[in-house]
Every structure is written in C-alpha cells, then in structure tokens.
Amino acid sequence: MLAIFAGRDVDSTFRKTVCKRLREKTDITEISSGRIISEVNSNNLTVIFEKSPLNIQASGAILILNGCFTAKSIFGERYCILSSSNSEDAEIARRSGGEVITCGMSLRDSVTFSSFTDDGCVLSVQRRLTRSDGKTVEPFELPLYCTPDEDRYGILCASLLLILLGYL
C-alpha cells in the first residue's frame, strides 16, 4: 500500500510522529521527496512525504494532506485524509472519486480526539469507515499513549491510516 503525505507542513515533528506511530504497528519504507516510484513493495507500507505536488496521480493510494497546498488535480486515490479546514483541497479531492475523510480538532471531523492529557489521548472515530480490505469500522473510541512533543495532527493521521489498513 502506498501512503502519500503532502503539504507544506510534512516536515519535522509531523513527519517524526507519523513515522514513529506507523513503525510501531507495521514495516514501512520511507521515500524522500522528489523521487518517482515505479513499484511499491506490497509487503510494506510505502510512505512518501512531498511538500508541494501540483498534480497527484496515485492509483489505490491513501493521500494525507497536511497544510493547504491546493493541488491542481488529485485523482486515483482510494482515500484522501485532510483537515476539515482545508476546504479547497477537500473539494478537489471529492471530485476525484476517492473517499474523503476529515480529521482534526473540530466536532465535524470524522476522526478527532475526545480527550487529551499530558500522557495520553482518546482517539474518536465519529462515523462509519470502510477499511482498505472492504470491512466496515463502526464509530469507536481508542485510548492511546502519547507524549507532549508529538504532533497532534500526526497522531490523528497515523492512527487513521492504521485503522484503514486494519492494524488498529
């Protein structure tokens, strides 16, 4: 499976948080920005971080947007994960045909936190989701360990990705 993290805020704490959380549950292959991928190892989760793609063509991939970058076109993705405040990219993603899932700190987000403390948080999935294997995930809450130095949006995105892939 291919996961593309795109947007101006994909560096630093967000990237570290995402990679740490994904590595706890599965093997990942991390690919630097700017490389062209011709083959993805199906045994690993391949993760790409790209700051400012103009056009994204990713057949069956999961696209995670962090920070508005207003792609000119997005097509071919299975899912598009983004903040509900990213309305311009959300509209482009909806037209592409992939399932758009919002995550963030708003009550209208599909995935959010119901609580957050210094050493933990409770992830809240607020609507029914369909995993990549076709199984349905009903709304639920999941307590998670976290540290204050982790990026909150990174925790949401990595957790949602793991849910969609059946690891959580």
Short mmCIF file of N, CA and C in Angstrom, two decimals:
data_model
loop_
_atom_site.label_atom_id
_atom_site.label_comp_id
_atom_site.label_asym_id
_atom_site.label_seq_id
_atom_site.Cartn_x
_atom_site.Cartn_y
_atom_site.Cartn_z
N MET A 1 0.85 -1.18 0.00
CA MET A 1 0.00 0.00 0.00
C MET A 1 0.90 1.23 0.00
N LEU A 2 0.45 2.24 -0.70
CA LEU A 2 1.18 3.50 -0.81
C LEU A 2 0.43 4.59 -0.05
N ALA A 3 1.15 5.30 0.82
CA ALA A 3 0.58 6.45 1.53
C ALA A 3 1.41 7.67 1.17
N ILE A 4 0.76 8.71 0.68
CA ILE A 4 1.43 9.93 0.29
C ILE A 4 1.02 11.03 1.26
N PHE A 5 1.99 11.57 1.98
CA PHE A 5 1.76 12.70 2.88
C PHE A 5 2.19 13.95 2.12
N ALA A 6 1.27 14.87 1.90
CA ALA A 6 1.58 16.04 1.07
C ALA A 6 1.15 17.32 1.76
N GLY A 7 1.87 18.38 1.49
CA GLY A 7 1.53 19.70 2.01
C GLY A 7 2.73 20.38 2.63
N ARG A 8 2.57 21.64 2.90
CA ARG A 8 3.71 22.44 3.36
C ARG A 8 4.21 22.05 4.74
N ASP A 9 3.41 21.34 5.52
CA ASP A 9 3.78 21.03 6.90
C ASP A 9 4.16 19.56 7.11
N VAL A 10 4.73 18.91 6.09
CA VAL A 10 5.04 17.48 6.23
C VAL A 10 6.41 17.22 6.84
N ASP A 11 7.16 18.23 7.16
CA ASP A 11 8.49 18.04 7.74
C ASP A 11 8.42 18.03 9.27
N SER A 12 9.55 17.80 9.87
CA SER A 12 9.80 17.93 11.30
C SER A 12 8.91 17.08 12.19
N THR A 13 8.24 17.70 13.16
CA THR A 13 7.52 16.96 14.18
C THR A 13 6.40 16.11 13.60
N PHE A 14 5.68 16.63 12.62
CA PHE A 14 4.61 15.86 11.99
C PHE A 14 5.18 14.57 11.40
N ARG A 15 6.24 14.67 10.63
CA ARG A 15 6.85 13.51 9.98
C ARG A 15 7.38 12.51 11.00
N LYS A 16 8.06 12.99 12.04
CA LYS A 16 8.58 12.11 13.09
C LYS A 16 7.45 11.38 13.80
N THR A 17 6.38 12.09 14.12
CA THR A 17 5.24 11.49 14.80
C THR A 17 4.61 10.40 13.94
N VAL A 18 4.37 10.70 12.68
CA VAL A 18 3.75 9.74 11.78
C VAL A 18 4.61 8.48 11.64
N CYS A 19 5.89 8.65 11.35
CA CYS A 19 6.77 7.50 11.15
C CYS A 19 6.88 6.65 12.41
N LYS A 20 7.01 7.30 13.56
CA LYS A 20 7.10 6.57 14.83
C LYS A 20 5.85 5.72 15.04
N ARG A 21 4.69 6.31 14.86
CA ARG A 21 3.43 5.59 15.08
C ARG A 21 3.23 4.46 14.08
N LEU A 22 3.58 4.67 12.83
CA LEU A 22 3.42 3.62 11.83
C LEU A 22 4.38 2.46 12.10
N ARG A 23 5.63 2.78 12.47
CA ARG A 23 6.63 1.73 12.73
C ARG A 23 6.28 0.86 13.94
N GLU A 24 5.46 1.38 14.84
CA GLU A 24 5.03 0.59 16.00
C GLU A 24 4.13 -0.57 15.58
N LYS A 25 3.46 -0.45 14.45
CA LYS A 25 2.47 -1.44 14.03
C LYS A 25 2.82 -2.20 12.75
N THR A 26 3.70 -1.66 11.91
CA THR A 26 3.99 -2.30 10.63
C THR A 26 5.34 -1.87 10.09
N ASP A 27 5.86 -2.62 9.13
CA ASP A 27 7.08 -2.21 8.44
C ASP A 27 6.73 -1.13 7.44
N ILE A 28 7.56 -0.09 7.41
CA ILE A 28 7.32 0.95 6.42
C ILE A 28 8.59 1.20 5.62
N THR A 29 8.42 1.60 4.39
CA THR A 29 9.51 2.08 3.55
C THR A 29 9.26 3.56 3.35
N GLU A 30 10.19 4.37 3.83
CA GLU A 30 10.04 5.83 3.72
C GLU A 30 10.82 6.30 2.51
N ILE A 31 10.18 7.09 1.66
CA ILE A 31 10.81 7.57 0.43
C ILE A 31 10.89 9.09 0.47
N SER A 32 12.05 9.60 0.12
CA SER A 32 12.29 11.03 0.14
C SER A 32 11.46 11.76 -0.91
N SER A 33 11.24 13.00 -0.64
CA SER A 33 10.53 13.88 -1.56
C SER A 33 11.25 13.93 -2.90
N GLY A 34 10.48 14.00 -3.97
CA GLY A 34 11.05 14.20 -5.29
C GLY A 34 11.37 12.93 -6.06
N ARG A 35 11.34 11.76 -5.42
CA ARG A 35 11.62 10.52 -6.14
C ARG A 35 10.38 10.04 -6.87
N ILE A 36 10.59 9.37 -7.96
CA ILE A 36 9.49 8.80 -8.72
C ILE A 36 9.40 7.32 -8.35
N ILE A 37 8.21 6.87 -8.03
CA ILE A 37 8.01 5.50 -7.60
C ILE A 37 7.42 4.71 -8.76
N SER A 38 8.09 3.65 -9.15
CA SER A 38 7.54 2.83 -10.23
C SER A 38 6.99 1.51 -9.70
N GLU A 39 7.47 1.07 -8.55
CA GLU A 39 7.00 -0.18 -7.99
C GLU A 39 6.95 -0.06 -6.48
N VAL A 40 5.87 -0.53 -5.89
CA VAL A 40 5.70 -0.47 -4.45
C VAL A 40 5.73 -1.89 -3.92
N ASN A 41 6.54 -2.12 -2.88
CA ASN A 41 6.61 -3.42 -2.23
C ASN A 41 5.30 -3.66 -1.51
N SER A 42 4.54 -4.67 -1.93
CA SER A 42 3.22 -4.90 -1.35
C SER A 42 3.29 -5.41 0.08
N ASN A 43 4.47 -5.87 0.53
CA ASN A 43 4.59 -6.35 1.91
C ASN A 43 4.79 -5.22 2.90
N ASN A 44 5.19 -4.07 2.42
CA ASN A 44 5.43 -2.92 3.28
C ASN A 44 4.43 -1.83 2.98
N LEU A 45 4.30 -0.94 3.93
CA LEU A 45 3.59 0.31 3.71
C LEU A 45 4.64 1.28 3.20
N THR A 46 4.48 1.76 2.00
CA THR A 46 5.41 2.73 1.44
C THR A 46 4.88 4.12 1.72
N VAL A 47 5.72 4.95 2.33
CA VAL A 47 5.31 6.27 2.77
C VAL A 47 6.16 7.31 2.04
N ILE A 48 5.50 8.27 1.41
CA ILE A 48 6.17 9.35 0.70
C ILE A 48 5.77 10.67 1.35
N PHE A 49 6.74 11.53 1.60
CA PHE A 49 6.47 12.88 2.11
C PHE A 49 6.86 13.86 1.00
N GLU A 50 5.91 14.65 0.56
CA GLU A 50 6.14 15.58 -0.55
C GLU A 50 5.53 16.92 -0.19
N LYS A 51 6.34 17.98 -0.19
CA LYS A 51 5.86 19.29 0.23
C LYS A 51 4.82 19.92 -0.69
N SER A 52 5.09 19.96 -1.97
CA SER A 52 4.20 20.73 -2.83
C SER A 52 3.95 20.09 -4.19
N PRO A 53 3.31 18.94 -4.21
CA PRO A 53 2.96 18.36 -5.50
C PRO A 53 1.85 19.19 -6.16
N LEU A 54 1.96 19.40 -7.45
CA LEU A 54 0.91 20.14 -8.16
C LEU A 54 -0.19 19.21 -8.63
N ASN A 55 0.19 18.03 -9.06
CA ASN A 55 -0.77 17.04 -9.53
C ASN A 55 -0.43 15.71 -8.87
N ILE A 56 -1.44 15.02 -8.38
CA ILE A 56 -1.22 13.75 -7.72
C ILE A 56 -2.01 12.69 -8.45
N GLN A 57 -1.31 11.68 -8.93
CA GLN A 57 -1.95 10.53 -9.55
C GLN A 57 -1.45 9.31 -8.80
N ALA A 58 -2.32 8.70 -8.05
CA ALA A 58 -1.89 7.62 -7.16
C ALA A 58 -2.96 6.55 -7.10
N SER A 59 -2.94 5.65 -8.03
CA SER A 59 -3.95 4.60 -8.13
C SER A 59 -3.98 3.75 -6.87
N GLY A 60 -5.11 3.78 -6.16
CA GLY A 60 -5.31 2.97 -4.98
C GLY A 60 -4.58 3.44 -3.75
N ALA A 61 -3.93 4.58 -3.79
CA ALA A 61 -3.13 5.05 -2.66
C ALA A 61 -4.00 5.76 -1.63
N ILE A 62 -3.39 6.01 -0.48
CA ILE A 62 -4.01 6.82 0.55
C ILE A 62 -3.24 8.15 0.57
N LEU A 63 -3.94 9.23 0.36
CA LEU A 63 -3.35 10.57 0.32
C LEU A 63 -3.69 11.29 1.61
N ILE A 64 -2.67 11.78 2.32
CA ILE A 64 -2.87 12.50 3.57
C ILE A 64 -2.34 13.91 3.37
N LEU A 65 -3.20 14.91 3.49
CA LEU A 65 -2.81 16.30 3.27
C LEU A 65 -2.59 16.98 4.61
N ASN A 66 -1.46 17.67 4.73
CA ASN A 66 -1.14 18.41 5.95
C ASN A 66 -0.78 19.84 5.57
N GLY A 67 -1.67 20.74 5.81
CA GLY A 67 -1.45 22.13 5.42
C GLY A 67 -1.92 22.32 3.99
N CYS A 68 -2.59 23.39 3.75
CA CYS A 68 -3.11 23.66 2.41
C CYS A 68 -1.98 23.81 1.41
N PHE A 69 -2.10 23.13 0.30
CA PHE A 69 -1.17 23.38 -0.80
C PHE A 69 -1.93 23.54 -2.10
N THR A 70 -3.22 23.31 -2.07
CA THR A 70 -4.10 23.47 -3.21
C THR A 70 -3.54 22.82 -4.47
N ALA A 71 -3.60 21.52 -4.48
CA ALA A 71 -3.19 20.77 -5.65
C ALA A 71 -4.09 21.15 -6.81
N LYS A 72 -3.52 21.17 -8.00
CA LYS A 72 -4.32 21.47 -9.19
C LYS A 72 -5.23 20.30 -9.54
N SER A 73 -4.76 19.09 -9.29
CA SER A 73 -5.61 17.92 -9.51
C SER A 73 -5.15 16.77 -8.62
N ILE A 74 -6.11 16.01 -8.18
CA ILE A 74 -5.87 14.81 -7.39
C ILE A 74 -6.75 13.74 -8.00
N PHE A 75 -6.17 12.61 -8.38
CA PHE A 75 -7.02 11.54 -8.88
C PHE A 75 -6.36 10.19 -8.70
N GLY A 76 -7.23 9.20 -8.53
CA GLY A 76 -6.76 7.83 -8.42
C GLY A 76 -6.61 7.32 -7.00
N GLU A 77 -6.72 8.19 -6.00
CA GLU A 77 -6.50 7.73 -4.64
C GLU A 77 -7.71 6.96 -4.12
N ARG A 78 -7.48 6.05 -3.19
CA ARG A 78 -8.56 5.29 -2.54
C ARG A 78 -9.20 6.14 -1.46
N TYR A 79 -8.35 6.80 -0.69
CA TYR A 79 -8.79 7.69 0.39
C TYR A 79 -8.02 9.00 0.29
N CYS A 80 -8.64 10.06 0.77
CA CYS A 80 -7.94 11.33 0.94
C CYS A 80 -8.25 11.81 2.35
N ILE A 81 -7.21 11.88 3.17
CA ILE A 81 -7.34 12.30 4.56
C ILE A 81 -6.87 13.75 4.66
N LEU A 82 -7.70 14.60 5.25
CA LEU A 82 -7.30 16.00 5.38
C LEU A 82 -8.06 16.68 6.50
N SER A 83 -7.61 17.85 6.88
CA SER A 83 -8.27 18.65 7.90
C SER A 83 -9.54 19.25 7.31
N SER A 84 -10.58 19.34 8.11
CA SER A 84 -11.83 19.93 7.62
C SER A 84 -11.66 21.41 7.29
N SER A 85 -10.63 22.05 7.81
CA SER A 85 -10.38 23.46 7.49
C SER A 85 -9.77 23.64 6.10
N ASN A 86 -9.35 22.55 5.47
CA ASN A 86 -8.72 22.58 4.15
C ASN A 86 -9.80 22.43 3.07
N SER A 87 -10.68 23.42 2.95
CA SER A 87 -11.85 23.29 2.08
C SER A 87 -11.52 23.26 0.59
N GLU A 88 -10.50 23.98 0.16
CA GLU A 88 -10.16 23.99 -1.27
C GLU A 88 -9.69 22.62 -1.74
N ASP A 89 -8.75 22.01 -1.00
CA ASP A 89 -8.28 20.68 -1.38
C ASP A 89 -9.36 19.63 -1.18
N ALA A 90 -10.24 19.82 -0.18
CA ALA A 90 -11.33 18.86 0.04
C ALA A 90 -12.24 18.81 -1.18
N GLU A 91 -12.53 19.96 -1.75
CA GLU A 91 -13.41 20.00 -2.94
C GLU A 91 -12.75 19.31 -4.13
N ILE A 92 -11.46 19.55 -4.33
CA ILE A 92 -10.73 18.88 -5.41
C ILE A 92 -10.73 17.37 -5.18
N ALA A 93 -10.49 16.95 -3.94
CA ALA A 93 -10.45 15.52 -3.61
C ALA A 93 -11.81 14.86 -3.81
N ARG A 94 -12.88 15.54 -3.44
CA ARG A 94 -14.23 14.97 -3.61
C ARG A 94 -14.54 14.71 -5.08
N ARG A 95 -14.09 15.60 -5.95
CA ARG A 95 -14.34 15.42 -7.39
C ARG A 95 -13.53 14.25 -7.96
N SER A 96 -12.47 13.84 -7.25
CA SER A 96 -11.60 12.78 -7.77
C SER A 96 -12.21 11.40 -7.62
N GLY A 97 -13.20 11.25 -6.74
CA GLY A 97 -13.86 9.97 -6.59
C GLY A 97 -13.39 9.15 -5.40
N GLY A 98 -12.31 9.53 -4.76
CA GLY A 98 -11.85 8.81 -3.58
C GLY A 98 -12.68 9.19 -2.37
N GLU A 99 -12.62 8.38 -1.33
CA GLU A 99 -13.34 8.68 -0.11
C GLU A 99 -12.57 9.74 0.68
N VAL A 100 -13.21 10.86 0.98
CA VAL A 100 -12.58 11.94 1.73
C VAL A 100 -12.93 11.77 3.20
N ILE A 101 -11.89 11.74 4.05
CA ILE A 101 -12.07 11.57 5.49
C ILE A 101 -11.37 12.74 6.18
N THR A 102 -12.13 13.47 6.99
CA THR A 102 -11.53 14.60 7.69
C THR A 102 -11.07 14.20 9.08
N CYS A 103 -9.96 14.80 9.49
CA CYS A 103 -9.51 14.61 10.87
C CYS A 103 -8.96 15.92 11.38
N GLY A 104 -9.12 16.15 12.67
CA GLY A 104 -8.70 17.39 13.29
C GLY A 104 -9.39 17.57 14.62
N MET A 105 -9.41 18.77 15.09
CA MET A 105 -9.94 19.06 16.42
C MET A 105 -11.37 19.60 16.39
N SER A 106 -12.02 19.54 15.25
CA SER A 106 -13.39 20.04 15.13
C SER A 106 -14.39 18.91 15.37
N LEU A 107 -15.54 19.26 15.92
CA LEU A 107 -16.59 18.27 16.14
C LEU A 107 -17.11 17.69 14.83
N ARG A 108 -16.93 18.41 13.73
CA ARG A 108 -17.43 17.92 12.44
C ARG A 108 -16.45 16.96 11.76
N ASP A 109 -15.24 16.78 12.32
CA ASP A 109 -14.26 15.86 11.74
C ASP A 109 -14.67 14.42 11.96
N SER A 110 -14.37 13.56 10.99
CA SER A 110 -14.67 12.13 11.10
C SER A 110 -13.83 11.47 12.19
N VAL A 111 -12.58 11.94 12.34
CA VAL A 111 -11.68 11.41 13.36
C VAL A 111 -11.11 12.58 14.15
N THR A 112 -11.23 12.51 15.47
CA THR A 112 -10.78 13.59 16.34
C THR A 112 -10.34 13.00 17.67
N PHE A 113 -10.04 13.83 18.63
CA PHE A 113 -9.77 13.39 19.99
C PHE A 113 -10.98 13.73 20.86
N SER A 114 -11.37 12.79 21.73
CA SER A 114 -12.42 13.12 22.69
C SER A 114 -11.81 13.65 23.98
N SER A 115 -10.53 13.33 24.21
CA SER A 115 -9.81 13.91 25.34
C SER A 115 -8.32 13.85 25.06
N PHE A 116 -7.58 14.71 25.76
CA PHE A 116 -6.13 14.78 25.57
C PHE A 116 -5.50 15.22 26.89
N THR A 117 -4.54 14.43 27.38
CA THR A 117 -3.82 14.77 28.60
C THR A 117 -2.32 14.77 28.30
N ASP A 118 -1.50 15.00 29.31
CA ASP A 118 -0.05 15.03 29.10
C ASP A 118 0.53 13.69 28.64
N ASP A 119 -0.08 12.58 29.05
CA ASP A 119 0.49 11.28 28.68
C ASP A 119 -0.45 10.38 27.90
N GLY A 120 -1.57 10.90 27.48
CA GLY A 120 -2.49 10.07 26.73
C GLY A 120 -3.55 10.88 26.02
N CYS A 121 -4.24 10.20 25.15
CA CYS A 121 -5.35 10.82 24.44
C CYS A 121 -6.35 9.73 24.11
N VAL A 122 -7.54 10.14 23.78
CA VAL A 122 -8.56 9.19 23.34
C VAL A 122 -8.96 9.60 21.93
N LEU A 123 -8.63 8.72 20.99
CA LEU A 123 -8.99 8.91 19.59
C LEU A 123 -10.47 8.58 19.43
N SER A 124 -11.19 9.40 18.69
CA SER A 124 -12.61 9.18 18.49
C SER A 124 -12.91 9.11 16.99
N VAL A 125 -13.36 7.94 16.53
CA VAL A 125 -13.84 7.77 15.16
C VAL A 125 -15.33 8.02 15.22
N GLN A 126 -15.80 9.08 14.55
CA GLN A 126 -17.17 9.55 14.74
C GLN A 126 -18.14 9.14 13.64
N ARG A 127 -17.66 8.40 12.65
CA ARG A 127 -18.59 7.91 11.62
C ARG A 127 -18.08 6.58 11.10
N ARG A 128 -18.95 5.85 10.43
CA ARG A 128 -18.60 4.56 9.86
C ARG A 128 -17.57 4.76 8.74
N LEU A 129 -16.53 3.92 8.75
CA LEU A 129 -15.49 3.95 7.73
C LEU A 129 -15.40 2.58 7.06
N THR A 130 -14.91 2.56 5.85
CA THR A 130 -14.66 1.30 5.15
C THR A 130 -13.16 1.13 5.01
N ARG A 131 -12.63 0.04 5.58
CA ARG A 131 -11.19 -0.23 5.50
C ARG A 131 -10.79 -0.61 4.08
N SER A 132 -9.49 -0.63 3.83
CA SER A 132 -8.98 -0.95 2.50
C SER A 132 -9.31 -2.37 2.08
N ASP A 133 -9.59 -3.27 3.05
CA ASP A 133 -9.97 -4.65 2.71
C ASP A 133 -11.48 -4.81 2.56
N GLY A 134 -12.22 -3.71 2.64
CA GLY A 134 -13.67 -3.72 2.44
C GLY A 134 -14.48 -3.90 3.72
N LYS A 135 -13.84 -4.19 4.84
CA LYS A 135 -14.56 -4.36 6.10
C LYS A 135 -14.98 -3.00 6.66
N THR A 136 -16.09 -3.01 7.36
CA THR A 136 -16.63 -1.78 7.93
C THR A 136 -16.11 -1.57 9.35
N VAL A 137 -15.78 -0.33 9.66
CA VAL A 137 -15.37 0.06 11.01
C VAL A 137 -16.47 0.98 11.54
N GLU A 138 -17.09 0.57 12.63
CA GLU A 138 -18.12 1.38 13.27
C GLU A 138 -17.47 2.45 14.15
N PRO A 139 -18.17 3.53 14.46
CA PRO A 139 -17.62 4.55 15.35
C PRO A 139 -17.15 3.93 16.67
N PHE A 140 -16.00 4.40 17.15
CA PHE A 140 -15.46 3.89 18.41
C PHE A 140 -14.47 4.88 18.98
N GLU A 141 -14.07 4.65 20.23
CA GLU A 141 -13.02 5.44 20.85
C GLU A 141 -11.89 4.51 21.24
N LEU A 142 -10.64 5.03 21.15
CA LEU A 142 -9.46 4.22 21.41
C LEU A 142 -8.46 5.03 22.23
N PRO A 143 -8.18 4.60 23.47
CA PRO A 143 -7.16 5.29 24.27
C PRO A 143 -5.77 5.03 23.67
N LEU A 144 -4.95 6.06 23.58
CA LEU A 144 -3.60 5.95 23.04
C LEU A 144 -2.61 6.62 23.98
N TYR A 145 -1.42 6.06 24.08
CA TYR A 145 -0.34 6.72 24.80
C TYR A 145 0.25 7.77 23.86
N CYS A 146 0.55 8.93 24.38
CA CYS A 146 1.21 9.95 23.56
C CYS A 146 2.02 10.87 24.46
N THR A 147 2.94 11.56 23.86
CA THR A 147 3.79 12.48 24.60
C THR A 147 3.52 13.91 24.12
N PRO A 148 3.81 14.90 24.94
CA PRO A 148 3.54 16.29 24.56
C PRO A 148 4.32 16.75 23.33
N ASP A 149 5.44 16.09 23.02
CA ASP A 149 6.24 16.53 21.87
C ASP A 149 5.74 15.98 20.54
N GLU A 150 4.73 15.11 20.57
CA GLU A 150 4.19 14.57 19.32
C GLU A 150 3.20 15.56 18.69
N ASP A 151 3.17 15.56 17.38
CA ASP A 151 2.26 16.40 16.62
C ASP A 151 0.85 15.80 16.68
N ARG A 152 -0.13 16.56 17.15
CA ARG A 152 -1.49 16.03 17.32
C ARG A 152 -2.11 15.61 15.99
N TYR A 153 -1.95 16.42 14.97
CA TYR A 153 -2.49 16.05 13.66
C TYR A 153 -1.77 14.81 13.13
N GLY A 154 -0.47 14.69 13.42
CA GLY A 154 0.28 13.50 13.03
C GLY A 154 -0.24 12.24 13.69
N ILE A 155 -0.61 12.35 14.98
CA ILE A 155 -1.20 11.21 15.70
C ILE A 155 -2.51 10.81 15.04
N LEU A 156 -3.35 11.79 14.73
CA LEU A 156 -4.64 11.50 14.08
C LEU A 156 -4.44 10.83 12.73
N CYS A 157 -3.55 11.40 11.90
CA CYS A 157 -3.34 10.86 10.55
C CYS A 157 -2.76 9.45 10.58
N ALA A 158 -1.74 9.22 11.42
CA ALA A 158 -1.14 7.90 11.50
C ALA A 158 -2.14 6.88 12.04
N SER A 159 -2.91 7.26 13.06
CA SER A 159 -3.91 6.34 13.63
C SER A 159 -4.98 6.01 12.60
N LEU A 160 -5.47 7.01 11.90
CA LEU A 160 -6.48 6.76 10.87
C LEU A 160 -5.93 5.87 9.77
N LEU A 161 -4.71 6.10 9.33
CA LEU A 161 -4.09 5.25 8.32
C LEU A 161 -4.03 3.81 8.80
N LEU A 162 -3.62 3.60 10.04
CA LEU A 162 -3.53 2.25 10.60
C LEU A 162 -4.91 1.59 10.71
N ILE A 163 -5.94 2.38 11.02
CA ILE A 163 -7.31 1.85 11.06
C ILE A 163 -7.75 1.42 9.67
N LEU A 164 -7.51 2.27 8.67
CA LEU A 164 -7.92 1.95 7.30
C LEU A 164 -7.22 0.72 6.75
N LEU A 165 -6.00 0.47 7.23
CA LEU A 165 -5.23 -0.69 6.78
C LEU A 165 -5.48 -1.93 7.65
N GLY A 166 -6.28 -1.79 8.72
CA GLY A 166 -6.61 -2.93 9.56
C GLY A 166 -5.63 -3.24 10.66
N TYR A 167 -4.70 -2.34 10.98
CA TYR A 167 -3.72 -2.56 12.04
C TYR A 167 -4.24 -2.13 13.41
N LEU A 168 -5.23 -1.26 13.46
CA LEU A 168 -5.83 -0.84 14.74
C LEU A 168 -7.29 -1.20 14.73
#
